C-alpha cells in the first residue's frame, strides 16, 4: 500500500504570522512529502509493503532505520498538522482541562513544563503531551521517534526540528514554542484525542495500528487531514469498544 501526503487542514497562509505560508509550504510540501516518498520507495517490494503505518513503525524500529525514520516522520507530521489551527491557543475544555489541572496544577504550569522540555530537547525531535496509564505527561522524542513505541497515547505534539521554525524564528526555538502554545495549538483536537482514551488504560499498540491503517486508507489526499483525523478517531473508538466488549468491561467515560 502506497502512502499519500495528507492535505493540510487549513490554507497555507492561515497560521500567519505565527507560522508563515513559506514555512508551511516548505515543511508540508517538501519535508513531509519527502518522508512519504522515501517511505514508499523504501518499502516497495519488501515485507513492509502490505502493513499499516503503525505496524511498519513497530516492526522497523531499531531494525530498518531508513524505513523507521520515514514511517515515523509520516505519522508524526500527519498528527502535527492537526495539532495546529488558525486562531488557536486558548484553553482545553471538559475532561482534558480537568486532567491537566489534576496532573500539572493548571494550564500555566502545563505550558511552562511543555515549553521547558521542548526547548531542552537536544537537536531534532518532538515535544508531546501523552497519556501514559491514566496520567498525562510531557515527553520529548528524538528525530523520528514517537510515543506509541513506549505504549503512550499521543494527545498533542510540537515539531521542534529546526525546519519547523527557522524561517519564522531563526534560532529562537523558545519563541516558536510560545507561539505554538499561545496562538497555534488546537485544543479541540487534543480534547477529542483525550476523549478516546481507554478506561484507565493507554491505547494499545494494536489500537494505533488499526487507527493508522484507517488514516492511511481514509482518502486523506482528496478530503483533507480533518476528515482523516475523524476517520482515525472513529476507527480508534470503534476498536476500543470492541476491545472493551471482549474483556467484558463496561464502556464508560470518566
Ligand atoms: Mn517537521
Coordinates of C-alpha atoms and ligand atoms in Angstrom, one line a residue:
X1 CA 0.0 0.0 0.0
X2 CA 1.5 3.3 -1.0
X3 CA 1.1 6.1 1.5
X4 CA -0.1 9.5 0.5
X5 CA 0.6 13.0 1.7
X6 CA -2.4 14.3 3.6
X7 CA -3.6 17.8 2.7
X8 CA -3.2 20.5 5.3
X9 CA -6.5 21.1 7.2
X10 CA -6.1 24.9 6.6
X11 CA -4.7 27.2 4.0
X12 CA -1.0 27.9 3.8
X13 CA -1.5 31.5 5.0
X14 CA -4.0 30.6 7.7
X15 CA -1.5 30.4 10.6
X16 CA 0.3 33.6 10.0
X17 CA 2.0 35.5 11.4
X18 CA 2.8 32.7 13.9
X19 CA 3.7 30.2 11.2
X20 CA 4.2 31.6 7.8
X21 CA 3.0 30.3 4.4
X22 CA 6.6 29.9 3.4
X23 CA 7.3 27.6 6.4
X24 CA 4.2 25.5 5.7
X25 CA 4.9 25.2 2.0
X26 CA 8.5 24.0 2.8
X27 CA 7.5 21.9 5.8
X28 CA 4.5 20.2 4.3
X29 CA 5.1 20.2 0.5
X30 CA 8.9 19.4 0.8
X31 CA 9.8 17.8 4.1
X32 CA 6.7 15.8 4.8
X33 CA 6.3 14.9 1.1
X34 CA 9.9 13.6 1.1
X35 CA 9.2 11.4 4.1
X36 CA 6.2 9.9 2.3
X37 CA 8.1 9.4 -1.0
X38 CA 11.1 7.9 0.7
X39 CA 8.9 5.6 2.8
X40 CA 7.1 4.3 -0.3
X41 CA 10.4 3.7 -2.1
X42 CA 11.9 2.0 0.9
X43 CA 9.0 -0.4 1.5
X44 CA 8.3 -1.2 -2.1
X45 CA 8.6 -5.0 -2.7
X46 CA 9.5 -5.6 0.9
X47 CA 7.7 -7.4 3.8
X48 CA 6.6 -3.9 4.9
X49 CA 4.6 -3.2 1.7
X50 CA 1.3 -4.7 2.9
X51 CA 1.5 -3.4 6.5
X52 CA -0.3 -0.4 8.1
X53 CA 1.8 2.6 9.0
X54 CA 1.7 1.7 12.7
X55 CA 2.8 -1.9 12.0
X56 CA 5.7 -0.6 9.9
X57 CA 6.7 1.8 12.7
X58 CA 6.7 -1.1 15.2
X59 CA 8.4 -3.6 13.1
X60 CA 11.1 -1.4 11.7
X61 CA 12.1 0.3 14.9
X62 CA 15.8 -0.3 15.7
X63 CA 15.9 -2.8 12.8
X64 CA 15.5 -0.9 9.5
X65 CA 16.4 2.7 10.2
X66 CA 15.5 4.2 6.9
X67 CA 12.1 2.6 6.9
X68 CA 11.5 3.6 10.5
X69 CA 12.7 7.2 10.1
X70 CA 10.4 7.9 7.2
X71 CA 7.4 6.0 8.6
X72 CA 7.8 7.7 12.0
X73 CA 8.1 11.1 10.4
X74 CA 5.0 10.5 8.2
X75 CA 3.0 9.6 11.3
X76 CA 4.4 12.5 13.4
X77 CA 3.7 15.1 10.7
X78 CA 0.2 13.8 9.9
X79 CA -0.5 14.2 13.6
X80 CA 1.2 17.5 14.0
X81 CA -0.8 19.3 11.3
X82 CA -3.9 18.5 13.2
X83 CA -2.4 20.0 16.4
X84 CA -2.4 23.4 14.8
X85 CA -5.3 25.7 13.9
X86 CA -6.0 29.3 12.9
X87 CA -7.0 31.3 16.0
X88 CA -5.5 28.5 18.1
X89 CA -4.3 28.8 21.7
X90 CA -6.9 29.4 24.4
X91 CA -7.8 26.6 26.7
X92 CA -8.6 22.9 26.7
X93 CA -12.1 22.0 27.8
X94 CA -14.0 19.3 29.5
X95 CA -12.3 16.2 30.8
X96 CA -8.9 17.2 29.3
X97 CA -9.0 20.5 31.2
X98 CA -9.8 18.7 34.4
X99 CA -7.0 16.1 33.8
X100 CA -4.4 18.9 33.1
X101 CA -5.4 20.6 36.3
X102 CA -5.0 17.4 38.1
X103 CA -1.7 16.3 36.7
X104 CA 0.0 19.7 36.2
X105 CA -1.7 22.0 38.6
X106 CA -3.2 24.3 36.0
X107 CA -2.8 25.3 32.3
X108 CA 0.0 27.8 33.0
X109 CA 2.0 25.1 34.8
X110 CA 1.5 22.7 31.9
X111 CA 2.6 25.4 29.4
X112 CA 5.7 26.1 31.4
X113 CA 6.8 22.4 31.6
X114 CA 6.0 21.8 28.0
X115 CA 8.0 24.9 26.9
X116 CA 10.9 23.9 29.1
X117 CA 11.1 20.3 27.8
X118 CA 10.5 21.3 24.2
X119 CA 13.3 23.9 24.4
X120 CA 15.7 21.4 26.0
X121 CA 15.2 18.6 23.5
X122 CA 18.7 18.4 22.1
X123 CA 18.8 18.5 18.4
X124 CA 15.9 17.4 16.2
X125 CA 12.8 16.0 17.7
X126 CA 9.3 16.4 19.1
X127 CA 7.6 17.5 22.3
X128 CA 4.4 15.7 23.2
X129 CA 1.6 15.7 25.7
X130 CA 0.9 12.0 26.1
X131 CA -1.4 9.8 28.2
X132 CA 0.6 7.0 29.9
X133 CA -1.6 4.9 32.0
X134 CA -4.2 7.3 33.5
X135 CA -1.8 10.2 33.8
X136 CA -0.9 13.0 31.4
X137 CA 2.8 13.5 30.9
X138 CA 5.1 15.7 28.8
X139 CA 7.8 13.8 26.9
X140 CA 10.2 14.5 24.2
X141 CA 11.4 12.2 21.5
X142 CA 14.5 12.5 19.2
X143 CA 14.4 12.5 15.4
X144 CA 11.5 10.3 14.2
X145 CA 10.7 8.5 17.5
X146 CA 7.2 8.7 18.9
X147 CA 5.1 7.9 22.0
X148 CA 3.5 4.7 20.6
X149 CA 6.9 3.0 21.0
X150 CA 6.5 3.4 24.7
X151 CA 2.9 2.4 24.8
X152 CA 1.8 6.0 25.3
X153 CA -1.1 7.7 23.6
X154 CA -0.3 11.0 21.8
X155 CA -2.6 13.8 22.7
X156 CA -0.7 16.8 21.2
X157 CA 2.7 17.4 19.6
X158 CA 5.0 20.2 18.6
X159 CA 7.7 19.7 16.0
X160 CA 10.9 21.1 17.2
X161 CA 13.1 20.2 14.3
X162 CA 14.7 23.4 13.0
X163 CA 12.8 23.2 9.7
X164 CA 9.6 23.8 11.7
X165 CA 10.6 27.3 12.9
X166 CA 13.8 28.5 11.4
X167 CA 12.3 30.7 8.6
X168 CA 10.0 32.4 11.1
X169 CA 12.0 32.4 14.3
X170 CA 15.6 31.7 13.2
X171 CA 17.4 30.1 16.2
X172 CA 14.8 31.2 18.8
X173 CA 13.1 27.9 19.4
X174 CA 11.5 29.1 22.7
X175 CA 9.7 31.9 20.9
X176 CA 8.3 29.4 18.4
X177 CA 7.2 27.1 21.3
X178 CA 5.5 30.0 23.0
X179 CA 3.6 30.8 19.7
X180 CA 2.6 27.2 19.5
X181 CA 1.2 27.1 23.0
X182 CA -0.5 30.5 22.9
X183 CA -1.5 31.1 19.3
X184 CA -1.5 27.8 17.3
X185 CA -2.4 24.9 19.5
X186 CA -5.6 23.1 18.6
X187 CA -7.1 22.3 21.9
X188 CA -10.3 21.0 20.3
X189 CA -8.3 18.3 18.5
X190 CA -6.4 17.4 21.7
X191 CA -9.7 17.2 23.6
X192 CA -11.1 14.9 21.1
X193 CA -8.0 12.7 21.3
X194 CA -8.3 12.6 25.1
X195 CA -12.0 11.7 24.9
X196 CA -10.9 8.5 23.2
X197 CA -8.8 7.3 26.0
X198 CA -9.2 3.8 27.4
X199 CA -10.8 3.4 30.8
X200 CA -7.7 3.8 32.9
X201 CA -5.6 2.3 30.1
X202 CA -3.5 3.8 27.5
X203 CA -4.3 2.9 24.0
X204 CA -2.6 -0.3 22.9
X205 CA -0.2 -0.5 20.0
X206 CA -2.9 -2.6 18.3
X207 CA -5.3 0.3 18.5
X208 CA -2.8 2.6 17.0
X209 CA -2.1 0.2 14.1
X210 CA -5.8 -0.1 13.4
X211 CA -6.3 3.7 13.6
X212 CA -3.3 4.4 11.4
X213 CA -4.4 1.9 8.9
X214 CA -7.7 3.7 8.6
X215 CA -5.9 7.0 8.5
X216 CA -3.7 5.9 5.6
X217 CA -6.7 4.5 3.7
X218 CA -9.1 7.3 4.5
X219 CA -8.7 9.2 1.3
X220 CA -6.7 12.0 3.1
X221 CA -5.3 13.2 -0.1
X222 CA -8.7 14.1 -1.5
X223 CA -10.6 15.2 1.5
X224 CA -8.1 16.8 3.9
X225 CA -6.5 15.9 7.1
X226 CA -9.5 16.9 9.2
X227 CA -11.6 14.2 7.6
X228 CA -8.7 11.8 8.0
X229 CA -8.5 12.7 11.7
X230 CA -12.2 12.0 12.1
X231 CA -11.7 8.6 10.4
X232 CA -8.7 7.9 12.6
X233 CA -10.6 8.8 15.7
X234 CA -13.8 7.0 14.9
X235 CA -11.9 3.8 14.0
X236 CA -9.9 4.1 17.1
X237 CA -13.0 4.5 19.1
X238 CA -14.6 1.5 17.5
X239 CA -11.5 -0.5 18.1
X240 CA -11.6 0.4 21.8
X241 CA -15.3 -0.5 22.0
X242 CA -14.5 -4.0 20.6
X243 CA -11.6 -4.4 23.0
X244 CA -13.8 -3.5 25.9
X245 CA -16.6 -5.9 24.9
X246 CA -14.0 -8.7 24.5
X247 CA -12.7 -8.1 28.0
X248 CA -16.2 -7.7 29.4
X249 CA -15.6 -4.2 30.6
X250 CA -18.3 -1.6 30.6
X251 CA -17.7 1.1 28.0
X252 CA -17.8 4.3 30.0
X253 CA -16.0 7.5 30.2
X254 CA -14.7 9.3 33.2
Ligands
LIG1 MN1 8.9 18.6 10.6

